[in-house]
CSV table of C-alpha atoms in Angstrom, one decimal:
chain,number,residue,atom,x,y,z
A,252,UNK,CA,-57.9,-8.0,31.5
A,253,UNK,CA,-58.6,-4.5,32.5
A,254,UNK,CA,-60.1,-2.5,35.3
A,255,UNK,CA,-60.0,-2.9,39.0
A,256,UNK,CA,-61.1,-6.2,40.5
A,257,UNK,CA,-63.7,-6.4,43.1
A,258,UNK,CA,-62.8,-6.8,46.8
A,259,UNK,CA,-60.9,-10.0,47.5
A,260,UNK,CA,-63.1,-12.9,48.2
A,261,UNK,CA,-61.3,-13.6,51.4
A,262,UNK,CA,-58.2,-12.3,53.3
A,263,UNK,CA,-56.5,-15.6,52.6
A,264,UNK,CA,-56.8,-18.1,49.8
A,265,UNK,CA,-55.2,-21.4,50.6
A,266,UNK,CA,-51.6,-20.6,51.7
A,267,UNK,CA,-51.7,-17.1,50.1
A,268,UNK,CA,-52.6,-13.8,51.7
A,269,UNK,CA,-54.4,-11.5,49.3
A,270,UNK,CA,-53.0,-8.0,49.4
A,271,UNK,CA,-54.8,-6.0,46.8
A,272,UNK,CA,-56.7,-6.4,43.5
A,273,UNK,CA,-54.7,-6.0,40.3
A,274,UNK,CA,-57.1,-6.5,37.4
A,275,UNK,CA,-60.5,-7.9,36.5
A,276,UNK,CA,-61.2,-10.1,33.5
A,277,UNK,CA,-64.2,-11.8,31.9
A,278,UNK,CA,-63.7,-15.1,33.7
A,279,UNK,CA,-61.3,-14.3,36.6
A,280,UNK,CA,-59.9,-11.6,38.9
A,281,UNK,CA,-56.2,-11.1,39.6
A,282,UNK,CA,-54.8,-10.2,43.0
A,283,UNK,CA,-51.4,-9.5,44.4
A,284,UNK,CA,-50.7,-12.0,47.1
A,285,UNK,CA,-48.0,-13.1,49.5
A,286,UNK,CA,-46.9,-16.6,50.3
A,287,UNK,CA,-45.1,-16.8,53.7
A,288,UNK,CA,-43.2,-19.9,54.6
A,289,UNK,CA,-40.8,-20.7,57.4
A,290,UNK,CA,-37.2,-21.1,56.5
A,291,UNK,CA,-34.1,-22.1,58.5
A,292,UNK,CA,-33.4,-18.5,59.4
A,293,UNK,CA,-36.9,-17.1,59.6
A,294,UNK,CA,-39.9,-16.6,57.4
A,295,UNK,CA,-39.5,-16.4,53.7
A,296,UNK,CA,-41.9,-14.3,51.6
A,297,UNK,CA,-42.7,-14.5,47.9
A,298,UNK,CA,-45.1,-12.2,46.1
A,299,UNK,CA,-47.2,-13.7,43.4
A,300,UNK,CA,-50.3,-12.9,41.3
A,301,UNK,CA,-53.4,-15.0,42.1
A,302,UNK,CA,-55.9,-15.6,39.4
A,303,UNK,CA,-59.3,-16.5,40.9
A,304,UNK,CA,-62.1,-17.9,38.8
A,305,UNK,CA,-65.2,-15.7,39.1
A,306,UNK,CA,-67.7,-17.1,41.5
A,307,UNK,CA,-70.5,-17.0,39.0
A,308,UNK,CA,-68.4,-18.7,36.3
A,309,UNK,CA,-67.2,-21.3,38.8
A,310,UNK,CA,-70.7,-22.7,38.9
A,311,UNK,CA,-70.4,-23.5,35.1
A,312,UNK,CA,-68.7,-26.9,34.4
A,313,UNK,CA,-67.2,-25.6,31.1
A,314,UNK,CA,-65.7,-22.6,32.8
A,315,UNK,CA,-64.1,-24.7,35.5
A,316,UNK,CA,-62.8,-27.1,32.9
A,317,UNK,CA,-61.2,-24.3,30.9
A,318,UNK,CA,-59.6,-22.8,34.0
A,319,UNK,CA,-58.1,-26.1,34.9
A,320,UNK,CA,-57.0,-26.7,31.3
A,321,UNK,CA,-55.1,-23.4,31.4
A,322,UNK,CA,-53.4,-24.5,34.6
A,323,UNK,CA,-52.5,-27.9,33.1
A,324,UNK,CA,-50.9,-26.4,30.0
A,325,UNK,CA,-49.1,-23.5,31.8
A,326,UNK,CA,-47.6,-25.9,34.3
A,327,UNK,CA,-45.7,-27.4,31.4
A,328,UNK,CA,-44.3,-24.1,30.1
A,329,UNK,CA,-41.0,-22.9,31.4
A,330,UNK,CA,-39.7,-20.0,29.4
A,331,UNK,CA,-38.3,-16.6,30.3
A,332,UNK,CA,-40.9,-14.9,28.0
A,333,UNK,CA,-44.0,-16.7,29.5
A,334,UNK,CA,-45.4,-15.9,32.9
A,335,UNK,CA,-45.0,-19.0,35.0
A,336,UNK,CA,-47.8,-20.8,36.8
A,337,UNK,CA,-46.5,-21.8,40.3
A,338,UNK,CA,-49.5,-23.4,41.9
A,339,UNK,CA,-53.1,-24.4,41.2
A,340,UNK,CA,-55.7,-25.3,43.8
A,341,UNK,CA,-59.4,-25.5,44.7
A,342,UNK,CA,-60.4,-24.4,48.2
A,343,UNK,CA,-62.8,-26.3,50.3
A,344,UNK,CA,-65.6,-23.9,49.4
A,345,UNK,CA,-65.0,-24.4,45.7
A,346,UNK,CA,-62.8,-21.4,44.8
A,347,UNK,CA,-60.5,-22.2,41.8
A,348,UNK,CA,-57.3,-20.3,41.7
A,349,UNK,CA,-53.8,-20.1,40.0
A,350,UNK,CA,-50.7,-18.7,41.6
A,351,UNK,CA,-48.6,-17.1,38.9
A,352,UNK,CA,-45.4,-15.2,38.6
A,353,UNK,CA,-45.9,-11.6,39.5
A,354,UNK,CA,-44.6,-9.3,36.7
A,355,UNK,CA,-43.7,-5.8,38.1
A,356,UNK,CA,-44.8,-3.8,35.1
A,357,UNK,CA,-47.7,-3.1,32.7
A,358,UNK,CA,-49.3,-4.7,29.7
A,359,UNK,CA,-48.5,-3.2,26.2
A,360,UNK,CA,-51.9,-1.4,26.0
A,361,UNK,CA,-51.2,0.5,29.2
A,362,UNK,CA,-47.7,1.1,28.1
A,363,UNK,CA,-48.8,2.7,24.9
A,364,UNK,CA,-51.5,4.7,26.7
A,365,UNK,CA,-48.9,6.1,29.1
A,366,UNK,CA,-46.4,6.8,26.3
A,367,UNK,CA,-49.1,8.6,24.3
A,368,UNK,CA,-50.1,10.8,27.3
A,369,UNK,CA,-46.4,11.6,28.0
A,370,UNK,CA,-45.9,12.4,24.3
A,371,UNK,CA,-43.2,9.8,24.1
A,372,UNK,CA,-42.6,7.7,21.0
A,373,UNK,CA,-41.3,4.2,21.6
A,374,UNK,CA,-38.2,3.8,19.4
A,375,UNK,CA,-38.5,1.3,16.6
A,376,UNK,CA,-35.7,-0.9,17.9
A,377,UNK,CA,-37.3,-1.2,21.3
A,378,UNK,CA,-40.7,-2.1,19.8
A,379,UNK,CA,-39.0,-4.8,17.7
A,380,UNK,CA,-37.2,-6.1,20.8
A,381,UNK,CA,-40.6,-6.4,22.7
A,382,UNK,CA,-42.3,-8.2,19.8
A,383,UNK,CA,-39.3,-10.5,19.3
A,384,UNK,CA,-39.3,-11.5,22.9
A,385,UNK,CA,-43.0,-12.3,22.9
A,386,UNK,CA,-42.5,-14.2,19.7
A,387,UNK,CA,-39.7,-16.3,21.4
A,388,UNK,CA,-42.1,-17.3,24.2
A,389,UNK,CA,-44.8,-18.2,21.7
A,390,UNK,CA,-42.3,-20.2,19.5
A,391,UNK,CA,-41.4,-22.2,22.6
A,392,UNK,CA,-45.1,-22.8,23.4
A,393,UNK,CA,-45.8,-23.8,19.8
A,394,UNK,CA,-43.0,-26.4,19.8
A,395,UNK,CA,-43.7,-27.7,23.4
A,396,UNK,CA,-44.4,-31.4,23.9
A,397,UNK,CA,-46.2,-33.2,26.7
A,398,UNK,CA,-44.5,-35.5,29.3
A,399,UNK,CA,-44.9,-38.4,26.9
A,400,UNK,CA,-43.3,-36.6,24.0
A,401,UNK,CA,-46.5,-35.9,22.2
A,402,UNK,CA,-46.6,-32.4,20.6
A,403,UNK,CA,-49.1,-30.1,22.5
A,404,UNK,CA,-49.9,-28.2,19.2
A,405,UNK,CA,-50.5,-25.2,21.4
A,406,UNK,CA,-52.0,-22.1,19.9
A,407,UNK,CA,-52.5,-19.1,22.3
A,408,UNK,CA,-55.4,-17.7,20.2
A,409,UNK,CA,-55.6,-14.5,22.4
A,410,UNK,CA,-52.3,-12.7,21.7
A,411,UNK,CA,-53.0,-9.0,22.1
A,412,UNK,CA,-51.6,-5.8,23.6
A,413,UNK,CA,-53.2,-6.7,27.0
A,414,UNK,CA,-51.8,-10.2,27.1
A,415,UNK,CA,-48.1,-9.1,26.7
A,416,UNK,CA,-46.6,-7.8,29.9
A,417,UNK,CA,-43.5,-5.6,30.0
A,418,UNK,CA,-41.6,-5.4,33.3
A,419,UNK,CA,-39.8,-2.3,34.6
A,420,UNK,CA,-36.7,-4.4,34.5
A,421,UNK,CA,-37.1,-4.9,30.7
A,422,UNK,CA,-38.6,-8.4,30.9
A,423,UNK,CA,-41.3,-9.4,28.4
A,424,UNK,CA,-43.9,-12.0,29.3
A,425,UNK,CA,-46.8,-13.6,27.4
A,426,UNK,CA,-49.7,-14.2,29.7
A,427,UNK,CA,-53.3,-15.6,29.8
A,428,UNK,CA,-53.5,-19.0,28.0
A,429,UNK,CA,-57.1,-19.2,29.1
A,430,UNK,CA,-58.5,-20.0,25.6
A,431,UNK,CA,-55.4,-21.7,24.2
A,432,UNK,CA,-56.0,-24.7,21.9
A,433,UNK,CA,-53.9,-27.8,22.7
A,434,UNK,CA,-54.1,-31.5,22.6
A,435,UNK,CA,-54.5,-31.5,26.4
A,436,UNK,CA,-57.6,-29.4,26.6
A,437,UNK,CA,-60.8,-31.0,27.8
A,438,UNK,CA,-63.1,-28.2,26.5
A,439,UNK,CA,-63.1,-28.0,22.7
A,440,UNK,CA,-64.4,-25.1,20.7
A,441,UNK,CA,-67.6,-26.1,18.9
A,442,UNK,CA,-67.8,-25.5,15.2
A,443,UNK,CA,-68.9,-21.9,14.4
A,444,UNK,CA,-67.9,-20.6,17.9
A,445,UNK,CA,-65.3,-17.9,18.0
A,446,UNK,CA,-63.0,-17.2,21.0
A,447,UNK,CA,-60.7,-14.2,21.3
A,448,UNK,CA,-60.6,-10.5,20.8
A,449,UNK,CA,-62.2,-9.2,17.6
A,450,UNK,CA,-59.4,-6.8,16.7
A,451,UNK,CA,-56.7,-9.5,17.2
A,452,UNK,CA,-58.1,-12.6,15.6
A,453,UNK,CA,-56.8,-14.1,12.4
A,454,UNK,CA,-59.1,-14.4,9.3
A,455,UNK,CA,-59.4,-18.2,9.9
A,456,UNK,CA,-60.3,-17.5,13.5
A,457,UNK,CA,-63.0,-15.1,12.5
A,458,UNK,CA,-64.7,-17.5,10.2
A,459,UNK,CA,-64.6,-20.4,12.6
A,460,UNK,CA,-62.0,-22.5,10.7
A,461,UNK,CA,-59.3,-24.7,12.3
A,462,UNK,CA,-56.3,-22.7,13.5
A,463,UNK,CA,-52.6,-23.4,14.0
A,464,UNK,CA,-49.6,-21.5,15.3
A,465,UNK,CA,-49.8,-19.1,12.3
A,466,UNK,CA,-52.9,-17.6,14.0
A,467,UNK,CA,-50.5,-16.3,16.7
A,468,UNK,CA,-48.1,-15.0,14.1
A,469,UNK,CA,-51.0,-13.0,12.6
A,470,UNK,CA,-51.8,-11.5,16.1
A,471,UNK,CA,-48.1,-10.7,16.6
A,472,UNK,CA,-48.3,-8.8,13.3
A,473,UNK,CA,-51.1,-6.7,14.8
A,474,UNK,CA,-49.2,-6.1,17.9
A,475,UNK,CA,-46.2,-5.0,15.9
A,476,UNK,CA,-48.3,-2.7,13.8
A,477,UNK,CA,-49.9,-1.0,16.8
A,478,UNK,CA,-46.6,-0.7,18.7
A,479,UNK,CA,-44.9,1.0,15.8
A,480,UNK,CA,-47.7,3.2,14.6
A,481,UNK,CA,-49.6,4.0,17.9
A,482,UNK,CA,-52.8,3.3,16.0
A,483,UNK,CA,-55.3,0.4,15.8
A,484,UNK,CA,-54.7,-2.0,13.0
A,485,UNK,CA,-58.2,-3.4,12.3
A,486,UNK,CA,-60.8,-0.7,13.1
A,487,UNK,CA,-64.6,-0.7,13.4
A,488,UNK,CA,-67.4,0.4,15.7
A,489,UNK,CA,-68.5,-3.1,16.5
A,490,UNK,CA,-67.0,-6.6,16.9
A,491,UNK,CA,-68.5,-7.6,13.6
A,492,UNK,CA,-67.0,-4.5,11.8
A,493,UNK,CA,-63.6,-5.4,13.2
A,494,UNK,CA,-63.8,-9.0,12.3
A,495,UNK,CA,-65.0,-8.1,8.8
A,496,UNK,CA,-61.9,-5.8,8.5
A,497,UNK,CA,-59.7,-8.7,9.4
A,498,UNK,CA,-61.3,-11.1,6.9
A,499,UNK,CA,-61.0,-8.4,4.2
A,500,UNK,CA,-57.4,-7.4,5.1
A,501,UNK,CA,-58.7,-3.9,5.5
A,502,UNK,CA,-56.0,-1.9,7.3
A,503,UNK,CA,-54.1,1.3,6.6
A,504,UNK,CA,-50.5,0.7,5.6
A,505,UNK,CA,-48.1,1.9,8.4
A,506,UNK,CA,-46.3,4.2,6.0
A,507,UNK,CA,-49.5,6.2,5.5
A,508,UNK,CA,-49.6,6.8,9.3
A,509,UNK,CA,-45.9,7.2,10.2
A,510,UNK,CA,-43.9,9.5,7.9
A,511,UNK,CA,-40.6,7.6,8.2
A,512,UNK,CA,-41.8,4.1,8.6
A,513,UNK,CA,-39.1,1.7,7.3
A,514,UNK,CA,-40.0,-0.1,4.2
A,515,UNK,CA,-38.4,-3.4,5.4
A,516,UNK,CA,-40.4,-3.2,8.6
A,517,UNK,CA,-43.6,-2.6,6.7
A,518,UNK,CA,-42.8,-5.7,4.7
A,519,UNK,CA,-42.6,-7.7,7.9
A,520,UNK,CA,-46.0,-6.4,9.0
A,521,UNK,CA,-47.5,-7.1,5.7
A,522,UNK,CA,-46.2,-10.7,5.7
A,523,UNK,CA,-47.4,-11.4,9.2
A,524,UNK,CA,-50.8,-10.1,8.3
A,525,UNK,CA,-51.2,-12.1,5.1
A,526,UNK,CA,-54.8,-13.2,4.8
A,527,UNK,CA,-53.7,-16.7,3.6
A,528,UNK,CA,-51.8,-18.5,6.4
A,529,UNK,CA,-49.5,-20.1,3.8
A,530,UNK,CA,-48.3,-16.6,2.9
A,531,UNK,CA,-47.4,-15.6,6.5
A,532,UNK,CA,-44.2,-16.4,8.3
A,533,UNK,CA,-44.1,-20.2,8.8
A,534,UNK,CA,-43.3,-19.8,12.5
A,535,UNK,CA,-42.8,-17.2,15.2
A,536,UNK,CA,-39.1,-18.0,14.9
A,537,UNK,CA,-39.1,-17.0,11.2
A,538,UNK,CA,-40.7,-13.7,12.2
A,539,UNK,CA,-38.0,-13.2,14.9
A,540,UNK,CA,-35.3,-13.7,12.2
A,541,UNK,CA,-36.9,-11.1,10.0
A,542,UNK,CA,-37.0,-8.6,12.9
A,543,UNK,CA,-33.4,-9.3,13.8
A,544,UNK,CA,-32.2,-8.7,10.3
A,545,UNK,CA,-33.8,-5.2,10.4
A,546,UNK,CA,-32.3,-4.4,13.8
A,547,UNK,CA,-28.8,-5.4,12.6
A,548,UNK,CA,-29.0,-3.7,9.2
A,549,UNK,CA,-30.2,-0.4,10.7
A,550,UNK,CA,-28.0,-0.6,13.9
A,551,UNK,CA,-30.9,-0.1,16.1
A,552,UNK,CA,-30.6,-0.5,19.9
A,553,UNK,CA,-32.7,-3.4,21.3
A,554,UNK,CA,-32.6,-6.0,24.0
A,555,UNK,CA,-33.6,-6.0,27.7
A,556,UNK,CA,-31.6,-2.9,28.5
A,557,UNK,CA,-33.3,-0.8,25.9
A,558,UNK,CA,-36.7,-2.0,27.0
A,559,UNK,CA,-35.9,-1.2,30.7
A,560,UNK,CA,-34.6,2.3,29.7
A,561,UNK,CA,-37.8,3.0,27.8
A,562,UNK,CA,-39.9,1.9,30.7
A,563,UNK,CA,-38.0,4.3,33.0
A,564,UNK,CA,-38.4,7.1,30.5
A,565,UNK,CA,-42.2,6.6,30.4
A,566,UNK,CA,-42.9,5.7,34.1
A,567,UNK,CA,-39.9,6.9,36.0
A,568,UNK,CA,-38.8,4.8,39.0
A,569,UNK,CA,-41.7,2.6,40.2
A,570,UNK,CA,-41.5,0.8,43.5
A,571,UNK,CA,-42.9,-2.7,43.8
A,572,UNK,CA,-46.3,-2.7,45.5
A,573,UNK,CA,-44.9,-4.2,48.7
A,574,UNK,CA,-42.0,-1.8,48.9
A,575,UNK,CA,-42.2,1.3,51.1
A,576,UNK,CA,-40.1,3.5,48.8
A,577,UNK,CA,-42.5,5.9,47.0
A,578,UNK,CA,-42.2,6.0,43.2
A,579,UNK,CA,-40.5,9.0,41.7
A,580,UNK,CA,-42.8,11.3,39.6
A,581,UNK,CA,-42.8,10.7,35.8
A,582,UNK,CA,-40.4,13.3,34.4
A,583,UNK,CA,-41.6,15.8,31.9
A,584,UNK,CA,-40.7,14.9,28.3
A,585,UNK,CA,-37.6,16.7,27.1
A,586,UNK,CA,-37.7,15.7,23.5
A,587,UNK,CA,-38.7,17.9,20.6
A,588,UNK,CA,-42.4,17.6,20.0
A,589,UNK,CA,-43.6,15.9,16.8
A,590,UNK,CA,-46.3,17.4,14.6
A,591,UNK,CA,-48.8,14.9,16.1
A,592,UNK,CA,-50.6,15.5,19.3
A,593,UNK,CA,-48.9,12.5,21.0
A,594,UNK,CA,-45.7,11.6,19.1
A,595,UNK,CA,-42.3,13.0,20.1
A,596,UNK,CA,-39.1,12.8,18.1
A,597,UNK,CA,-37.1,11.3,21.0
A,598,UNK,CA,-33.5,11.0,19.7
A,599,UNK,CA,-31.1,9.3,22.0
A,600,UNK,CA,-28.3,8.6,19.5
A,601,UNK,CA,-30.6,6.4,17.5
A,602,UNK,CA,-32.6,8.8,15.4
A,603,UNK,CA,-35.1,6.0,14.7
A,604,UNK,CA,-38.3,7.3,16.4
A,605,UNK,CA,-41.4,7.4,14.3
A,606,UNK,CA,-43.3,10.7,13.5
A,607,UNK,CA,-46.8,10.7,12.3
A,608,UNK,CA,-47.4,11.6,8.7
A,609,UNK,CA,-49.9,14.4,7.9
A,610,UNK,CA,-52.0,12.4,5.5
A,611,UNK,CA,-55.4,13.1,4.0
A,612,UNK,CA,-57.3,9.8,4.1
A,613,UNK,CA,-60.3,8.9,2.0
A,614,UNK,CA,-63.7,10.2,3.3
A,615,UNK,CA,-65.0,7.9,6.0
A,616,UNK,CA,-61.6,6.7,7.0
A,617,UNK,CA,-60.3,7.2,10.5
A,618,UNK,CA,-57.2,6.1,12.5
A,619,UNK,CA,-58.0,5.1,16.0
A,620,UNK,CA,-55.3,6.1,18.4
A,621,UNK,CA,-54.1,3.8,21.1
A,622,UNK,CA,-55.5,6.0,23.8
A,623,UNK,CA,-59.0,6.1,22.3
A,624,UNK,CA,-61.7,4.6,24.5
A,625,UNK,CA,-62.6,2.3,21.7
A,626,UNK,CA,-59.4,0.4,22.1
A,627,UNK,CA,-60.1,-0.2,25.8
A,628,UNK,CA,-63.6,-1.3,25.0
A,629,UNK,CA,-62.3,-3.9,22.5
A,630,UNK,CA,-60.4,-5.7,25.2
A,631,UNK,CA,-63.4,-7.7,26.2
A,632,UNK,CA,-63.1,-11.2,24.6
A,633,UNK,CA,-65.5,-12.3,22.0
A,634,UNK,CA,-67.0,-15.7,22.8
A,635,UNK,CA,-69.8,-17.6,21.1
A,636,UNK,CA,-70.0,-15.4,18.0
A,637,UNK,CA,-71.1,-17.0,14.7
A,638,UNK,CA,-68.5,-17.1,12.0
A,639,UNK,CA,-68.4,-14.5,9.2
A,640,UNK,CA,-69.1,-15.6,5.7
A,641,UNK,CA,-66.3,-15.8,3.2
A,642,UNK,CA,-65.8,-12.7,1.1
A,643,UNK,CA,-64.4,-12.5,-2.4
A,644,UNK,CA,-63.4,-8.9,-2.2
A,645,UNK,CA,-59.7,-8.2,-2.8
A,646,UNK,CA,-57.5,-6.9,0.0
A,647,UNK,CA,-57.7,-3.1,0.3
A,648,UNK,CA,-54.5,-2.6,2.3
A,649,UNK,CA,-52.3,-2.1,-0.6
A,650,UNK,CA,-51.1,1.4,-1.2
């Protein structure tokens, strides 16, 4: 969800006071809100994020059902790497909304844009820590059962840079289960209908086949690729072009973009992005194990502390929206500049920061940077697209 939301629909929504807009999505707007309650020693305040179903979409029975499906599913999820849903309600005038945990931070797309503009390269170890944390949240969701013990068979189906939040405190949260597939959902995707973002869908998602948790593993592979290279994985000028690139496994190997890209990390990316689900990691947990082995073998620094340090280096000290303390200005980068226009060799005792390779690609080939407008344009979800035909062409990602 990107862009500024429209003006709040009302000053209050149920028991919540809307403070300011945070983001606008295809189906809903997000607002910062405050819940004030009376305690034994005075009023108690809690700040939350309110997701309000768009008024026009609220008139559609399917949209309302999907919104309530999301609330029903998220209410069952309780994990440190998933943003919690605290409340769901429908006002007397028919406004549907969710009250969610407020994450004081940014999504990965905004993080990479800010890092690029600051000429800061996210260390490999920190990138792997972020992806592993998101994978932990998804592994929990994949294995979650309902109150009666029946597996939810939950598939997020919309894992992307914009749906992984990173807090200034180093927390990582998966958000937006709006198009998740579960056994609890009341709205089922019709055959041939595609839901998701074109650049982050799995091959089976693109061609309208049944999906399982390995679709989310594929999307995690894309996120890992883009975090560690600063470039789009599956490129194209239209949704169809991007989906075709996914189906054909048409992506530039990371080692052709980043000069010192570790071979074992490239193997993880290649495995996660396998065209055949059976050739991918069998679970998000298996992908976490592979990432942990790399971090240990290379003695990289990871974890919450490393993520929080990176956020401070990119953004400086950022006050929470309701705090009066003004944020400190983002410091000028002090690292040695890399040959690329946006990468820097930031060495903080790790010496594991990627630098772009000066590579001559084949004619017609281009590498879209994270700060390109095309990446932002691609954040709009694809809904209702017909599936792509199967292609017999061999993958072209091999070096």
